[in-house]
Amino acid sequence: MNKWYFDELIDVAIVRPFAWIGRVFRSTVERVFVNGVLVGGSTGVVRASSTAVRAAQSGLLRSYASVLVIGLVAVSVYFLAHA
C-alpha cells in the first residue's frame, strides 16, 4: 500500500532540504547579490558614465573636430617617434 515508504523517505531526505536551500538562496543570494551588486552595480556604472559624457558634450562641432584632429596628430606623432 505505501510501497515501503520510499516516497516519504525521498521527500524528507532530498526534496524538503533542497526546497529549503532554494528558498534561502532566493531570499538572500538573489536579493542581495544579484539584485544589489550585479544589477544595481551595473546601473550605477551606466549612470555615472552617462553623467560624465553628458558633461563633456557641448554641442559645438568645432570643439569635436578639434579634439579629433588633436587625437590624430597625437597618434601620428606616437607612431613616427617609435618607427
mmCIF file of N, CA and C in Angstrom:
data_model
loop_
_atom_site.group_PDB
_atom_site.id
_atom_site.type_symbol
_atom_site.label_atom_id
_atom_site.label_comp_id
_atom_site.label_asym_id
_atom_site.label_seq_id
_atom_site.Cartn_x
_atom_site.Cartn_y
_atom_site.Cartn_z
ATOM 1 N N MET A 1 0.825 -1.184 0.000
ATOM 2 C CA MET A 1 0.000 0.000 0.000
ATOM 3 C C MET A 1 0.875 1.256 0.000
ATOM 4 N N ASN A 2 1.826 1.400 0.893
ATOM 5 C CA ASN A 2 2.696 2.576 0.904
ATOM 6 C C ASN A 2 4.025 2.323 0.199
ATOM 7 N N LYS A 3 4.223 1.180 -0.362
ATOM 8 C CA LYS A 3 5.416 0.807 -1.123
ATOM 9 C C LYS A 3 6.680 1.034 -0.309
ATOM 10 N N TRP A 4 6.680 0.591 0.915
ATOM 11 C CA TRP A 4 7.806 0.650 1.847
ATOM 12 C C TRP A 4 8.230 2.081 2.145
ATOM 13 N N TYR A 5 7.372 3.041 1.985
ATOM 14 C CA TYR A 5 7.576 4.448 2.335
ATOM 15 C C TYR A 5 8.761 5.106 1.614
ATOM 16 N N PHE A 6 9.078 4.642 0.394
ATOM 17 C CA PHE A 6 10.173 5.257 -0.356
ATOM 18 C C PHE A 6 9.872 6.717 -0.734
ATOM 19 N N ASP A 7 8.621 6.984 -1.115
ATOM 20 C CA ASP A 7 8.262 8.360 -1.476
ATOM 21 C C ASP A 7 8.405 9.301 -0.287
ATOM 22 N N GLU A 8 7.979 8.853 0.883
ATOM 23 C CA GLU A 8 8.101 9.682 2.072
ATOM 24 C C GLU A 8 9.564 9.876 2.459
ATOM 25 N N LEU A 9 10.372 8.831 2.321
ATOM 26 C CA LEU A 9 11.792 8.913 2.629
ATOM 27 C C LEU A 9 12.499 9.896 1.689
ATOM 28 N N ILE A 10 12.215 9.804 0.399
ATOM 29 C CA ILE A 10 12.815 10.724 -0.571
ATOM 30 C C ILE A 10 12.354 12.152 -0.307
ATOM 31 N N ASP A 11 11.091 12.313 0.064
ATOM 32 C CA ASP A 11 10.576 13.650 0.354
ATOM 33 C C ASP A 11 11.288 14.269 1.542
ATOM 34 N N VAL A 12 11.498 13.492 2.605
ATOM 35 C CA VAL A 12 12.141 14.007 3.808
ATOM 36 C C VAL A 12 13.643 14.184 3.610
ATOM 37 N N ALA A 13 14.293 13.256 2.913
ATOM 38 C CA ALA A 13 15.752 13.273 2.802
ATOM 39 C C ALA A 13 16.267 14.170 1.675
ATOM 40 N N ILE A 14 15.488 14.360 0.607
ATOM 41 C CA ILE A 14 16.012 15.086 -0.561
ATOM 42 C C ILE A 14 15.161 16.314 -0.899
ATOM 43 N N VAL A 15 13.872 16.125 -1.074
ATOM 44 C CA VAL A 15 13.027 17.198 -1.585
ATOM 45 C C VAL A 15 12.936 18.365 -0.603
ATOM 46 N N ARG A 16 12.634 18.112 0.630
ATOM 47 C CA ARG A 16 12.480 19.202 1.605
ATOM 48 C C ARG A 16 13.783 19.965 1.862
ATOM 49 N N PRO A 17 14.946 19.293 2.033
ATOM 50 C CA PRO A 17 16.180 20.068 2.214
ATOM 51 C C PRO A 17 16.528 20.941 1.001
ATOM 52 N N PHE A 18 16.362 20.396 -0.201
ATOM 53 C CA PHE A 18 16.664 21.193 -1.386
ATOM 54 C C PHE A 18 15.665 22.334 -1.564
ATOM 55 N N ALA A 19 14.423 22.119 -1.208
ATOM 56 C CA ALA A 19 13.439 23.203 -1.265
ATOM 57 C C ALA A 19 13.797 24.302 -0.266
ATOM 58 N N TRP A 20 14.245 23.904 0.925
ATOM 59 C CA TRP A 20 14.657 24.896 1.926
ATOM 60 C C TRP A 20 15.882 25.674 1.437
ATOM 61 N N ILE A 21 16.865 24.974 0.882
ATOM 62 C CA ILE A 21 18.064 25.645 0.354
ATOM 63 C C ILE A 21 17.676 26.597 -0.773
ATOM 64 N N GLY A 22 16.759 26.193 -1.621
ATOM 65 C CA GLY A 22 16.285 27.064 -2.704
ATOM 66 C C GLY A 22 15.620 28.322 -2.178
ATOM 67 N N ARG A 23 14.808 28.189 -1.127
ATOM 68 C CA ARG A 23 14.163 29.374 -0.544
ATOM 69 C C ARG A 23 15.191 30.312 0.080
ATOM 70 N N VAL A 24 16.190 29.734 0.766
ATOM 71 C CA VAL A 24 17.227 30.559 1.388
ATOM 72 C C VAL A 24 18.013 31.309 0.327
ATOM 73 N N PHE A 25 18.428 30.630 -0.734
ATOM 74 C CA PHE A 25 19.180 31.280 -1.801
ATOM 75 C C PHE A 25 18.352 32.340 -2.509
ATOM 76 N N ARG A 26 17.063 32.066 -2.709
ATOM 77 C CA ARG A 26 16.204 33.044 -3.364
ATOM 78 C C ARG A 26 16.055 34.294 -2.516
ATOM 79 N N SER A 27 15.921 34.117 -1.222
ATOM 80 C CA SER A 27 15.680 35.278 -0.365
ATOM 81 C C SER A 27 16.959 36.043 -0.036
ATOM 82 N N THR A 28 18.109 35.383 0.006
ATOM 83 C CA THR A 28 19.331 36.096 0.379
ATOM 84 C C THR A 28 20.240 36.344 -0.809
ATOM 85 N N VAL A 29 20.652 35.306 -1.493
ATOM 86 C CA VAL A 29 21.627 35.460 -2.573
ATOM 87 C C VAL A 29 21.040 36.263 -3.722
ATOM 88 N N GLU A 30 19.851 35.920 -4.149
ATOM 89 C CA GLU A 30 19.258 36.631 -5.275
ATOM 90 C C GLU A 30 18.944 38.085 -4.912
ATOM 91 N N ARG A 31 18.389 38.292 -3.741
ATOM 92 C CA ARG A 31 18.004 39.649 -3.347
ATOM 93 C C ARG A 31 19.221 40.518 -3.096
ATOM 94 N N VAL A 32 20.210 39.998 -2.383
ATOM 95 C CA VAL A 32 21.369 40.800 -2.005
ATOM 96 C C VAL A 32 22.397 40.861 -3.125
ATOM 97 N N PHE A 33 22.817 39.711 -3.630
ATOM 98 C CA PHE A 33 23.923 39.694 -4.584
ATOM 99 C C PHE A 33 23.469 40.037 -6.001
ATOM 100 N N VAL A 34 22.480 39.325 -6.510
ATOM 101 C CA VAL A 34 22.078 39.522 -7.900
ATOM 102 C C VAL A 34 21.434 40.889 -8.085
ATOM 103 N N ASN A 35 20.415 41.188 -7.306
ATOM 104 C CA ASN A 35 19.730 42.469 -7.480
ATOM 105 C C ASN A 35 20.544 43.636 -6.941
ATOM 106 N N GLY A 36 21.277 43.432 -5.869
ATOM 107 C CA GLY A 36 22.023 44.534 -5.274
ATOM 108 C C GLY A 36 23.330 44.825 -5.967
ATOM 109 N N VAL A 37 24.177 43.816 -6.127
ATOM 110 C CA VAL A 37 25.521 44.029 -6.662
ATOM 111 C C VAL A 37 25.526 44.023 -8.187
ATOM 112 N N LEU A 38 25.002 42.975 -8.783
ATOM 113 C CA LEU A 38 25.085 42.859 -10.237
ATOM 114 C C LEU A 38 24.208 43.878 -10.952
ATOM 115 N N VAL A 39 22.933 43.896 -10.636
ATOM 116 C CA VAL A 39 22.017 44.806 -11.323
ATOM 117 C C VAL A 39 22.227 46.233 -10.854
ATOM 118 N N GLY A 40 22.303 46.442 -9.549
ATOM 119 C CA GLY A 40 22.498 47.797 -9.027
ATOM 120 C C GLY A 40 23.857 48.371 -9.376
ATOM 121 N N GLY A 41 24.886 47.521 -9.377
ATOM 122 C CA GLY A 41 26.227 47.990 -9.712
ATOM 123 C C GLY A 41 26.343 48.403 -11.163
ATOM 124 N N SER A 42 25.795 47.593 -12.069
ATOM 125 C CA SER A 42 25.861 47.961 -13.483
ATOM 126 C C SER A 42 25.006 49.189 -13.767
ATOM 127 N N THR A 43 23.899 49.338 -13.086
ATOM 128 C CA THR A 43 23.083 50.538 -13.250
ATOM 129 C C THR A 43 23.848 51.766 -12.783
ATOM 130 N N GLY A 44 24.566 51.664 -11.684
ATOM 131 C CA GLY A 44 25.362 52.786 -11.190
ATOM 132 C C GLY A 44 26.485 53.170 -12.140
ATOM 133 N N VAL A 45 27.134 52.162 -12.745
ATOM 134 C CA VAL A 45 28.209 52.446 -13.709
ATOM 135 C C VAL A 45 27.653 53.161 -14.932
ATOM 136 N N VAL A 46 26.520 52.708 -15.434
ATOM 137 C CA VAL A 46 25.911 53.349 -16.600
ATOM 138 C C VAL A 46 25.494 54.772 -16.269
ATOM 139 N N ARG A 47 24.918 54.988 -15.106
ATOM 140 C CA ARG A 47 24.514 56.349 -14.727
ATOM 141 C C ARG A 47 25.714 57.277 -14.587
ATOM 142 N N ALA A 48 26.788 56.795 -13.965
ATOM 143 C CA ALA A 48 27.985 57.629 -13.793
ATOM 144 C C ALA A 48 28.628 57.955 -15.125
ATOM 145 N N SER A 49 28.734 56.966 -16.003
ATOM 146 C CA SER A 49 29.355 57.233 -17.302
ATOM 147 C C SER A 49 28.489 58.136 -18.164
ATOM 148 N N SER A 50 27.185 58.002 -18.095
ATOM 149 C CA SER A 50 26.327 58.898 -18.874
ATOM 150 C C SER A 50 26.401 60.327 -18.341
ATOM 151 N N THR A 51 26.575 60.485 -17.041
ATOM 152 C CA THR A 51 26.748 61.826 -16.485
ATOM 153 C C THR A 51 28.051 62.442 -16.956
ATOM 154 N N ALA A 52 29.119 61.648 -17.015
ATOM 155 C CA ALA A 52 30.403 62.159 -17.488
ATOM 156 C C ALA A 52 30.342 62.533 -18.956
ATOM 157 N N VAL A 53 29.699 61.707 -19.771
ATOM 158 C CA VAL A 53 29.581 62.014 -21.200
ATOM 159 C C VAL A 53 28.699 63.235 -21.405
ATOM 160 N N ARG A 54 27.634 63.337 -20.657
ATOM 161 C CA ARG A 54 26.740 64.485 -20.779
ATOM 162 C C ARG A 54 27.462 65.787 -20.432
ATOM 163 N N ALA A 55 28.360 65.719 -19.447
ATOM 164 C CA ALA A 55 29.111 66.917 -19.061
ATOM 165 C C ALA A 55 30.128 67.298 -20.127
ATOM 166 N N ALA A 56 30.669 66.303 -20.852
ATOM 167 C CA ALA A 56 31.676 66.577 -21.877
ATOM 168 C C ALA A 56 31.059 67.065 -23.186
ATOM 169 N N GLN A 57 29.794 66.844 -23.390
ATOM 170 C CA GLN A 57 29.167 67.267 -24.637
ATOM 171 C C GLN A 57 28.779 68.734 -24.562
ATOM 172 N N SER A 58 29.280 69.486 -25.540
ATOM 173 C CA SER A 58 28.940 70.906 -25.572
ATOM 174 C C SER A 58 28.009 71.238 -26.721
ATOM 175 N N GLY A 59 28.011 70.421 -27.754
ATOM 176 C CA GLY A 59 27.159 70.669 -28.908
ATOM 177 C C GLY A 59 27.844 71.489 -29.977
ATOM 178 N N LEU A 60 29.088 71.924 -29.750
ATOM 179 C CA LEU A 60 29.807 72.713 -30.732
ATOM 180 C C LEU A 60 30.620 71.793 -31.634
ATOM 181 N N LEU A 61 30.345 71.852 -32.922
ATOM 182 C CA LEU A 61 31.019 70.985 -33.884
ATOM 183 C C LEU A 61 32.506 71.303 -33.964
ATOM 184 N N ARG A 62 32.883 72.572 -33.802
ATOM 185 C CA ARG A 62 34.295 72.949 -33.872
ATOM 186 C C ARG A 62 35.104 72.277 -32.766
ATOM 187 N N SER A 63 34.556 72.171 -31.586
ATOM 188 C CA SER A 63 35.304 71.540 -30.492
ATOM 189 C C SER A 63 35.461 70.044 -30.732
ATOM 190 N N TYR A 64 34.427 69.383 -31.272
ATOM 191 C CA TYR A 64 34.533 67.962 -31.587
ATOM 192 C C TYR A 64 35.583 67.737 -32.669
ATOM 193 N N ALA A 65 35.585 68.587 -33.700
ATOM 194 C CA ALA A 65 36.552 68.458 -34.792
ATOM 195 C C ALA A 65 37.971 68.707 -34.293
ATOM 196 N N SER A 66 38.145 69.673 -33.402
ATOM 197 C CA SER A 66 39.486 69.951 -32.896
ATOM 198 C C SER A 66 40.006 68.802 -32.028
ATOM 199 N N VAL A 67 39.161 68.187 -31.250
ATOM 200 C CA VAL A 67 39.570 67.031 -30.454
ATOM 201 C C VAL A 67 39.958 65.876 -31.372
ATOM 202 N N LEU A 68 39.223 65.679 -32.461
ATOM 203 C CA LEU A 68 39.544 64.636 -33.424
ATOM 204 C C LEU A 68 40.899 64.895 -34.085
ATOM 205 N N VAL A 69 41.158 66.145 -34.500
ATOM 206 C CA VAL A 69 42.436 66.484 -35.137
ATOM 207 C C VAL A 69 43.586 66.337 -34.147
ATOM 208 N N ILE A 70 43.400 66.773 -32.915
ATOM 209 C CA ILE A 70 44.446 66.640 -31.895
ATOM 210 C C ILE A 70 44.747 65.156 -31.642
ATOM 211 N N GLY A 71 43.722 64.334 -31.620
ATOM 212 C CA GLY A 71 43.930 62.898 -31.433
ATOM 213 C C GLY A 71 44.675 62.272 -32.597
ATOM 214 N N LEU A 72 44.334 62.654 -33.822
ATOM 215 C CA LEU A 72 45.041 62.133 -34.987
ATOM 216 C C LEU A 72 46.500 62.565 -35.000
ATOM 217 N N VAL A 73 46.766 63.825 -34.629
ATOM 218 C CA VAL A 73 48.145 64.308 -34.559
ATOM 219 C C VAL A 73 48.912 63.543 -33.481
ATOM 220 N N ALA A 74 48.301 63.300 -32.344
ATOM 221 C CA ALA A 74 48.971 62.574 -31.262
ATOM 222 C C ALA A 74 49.304 61.141 -31.681
ATOM 223 N N VAL A 75 48.385 60.479 -32.345
ATOM 224 C CA VAL A 75 48.642 59.116 -32.821
ATOM 225 C C VAL A 75 49.741 59.118 -33.870
ATOM 226 N N SER A 76 49.712 60.083 -34.777
ATOM 227 C CA SER A 76 50.749 60.179 -35.815
ATOM 228 C C SER A 76 52.120 60.421 -35.201
ATOM 229 N N VAL A 77 52.213 61.323 -34.239
ATOM 230 C CA VAL A 77 53.488 61.601 -33.573
ATOM 231 C C VAL A 77 53.968 60.364 -32.830
ATOM 232 N N TYR A 78 53.071 59.642 -32.198
ATOM 233 C CA TYR A 78 53.465 58.421 -31.471
ATOM 234 C C TYR A 78 54.080 57.400 -32.437
ATOM 235 N N PHE A 79 53.400 57.158 -33.559
ATOM 236 C CA PHE A 79 53.927 56.157 -34.497
ATOM 237 C C PHE A 79 55.186 56.635 -35.206
ATOM 238 N N LEU A 80 55.311 57.924 -35.486
ATOM 239 C CA LEU A 80 56.518 58.435 -36.124
ATOM 240 C C LEU A 80 57.711 58.406 -35.151
ATOM 241 N N ALA A 81 57.448 58.636 -33.884
ATOM 242 C CA ALA A 81 58.527 58.638 -32.895
ATOM 243 C C ALA A 81 59.034 57.224 -32.604
ATOM 244 N N HIS A 82 58.186 56.222 -32.723
ATOM 245 C CA HIS A 82 58.573 54.851 -32.424
ATOM 246 C C HIS A 82 58.908 54.044 -33.666
ATOM 247 N N ALA A 83 59.032 54.677 -34.802
ATOM 248 C CA ALA A 83 59.317 53.960 -36.053
ATOM 249 C C ALA A 83 60.762 53.722 -36.279
#
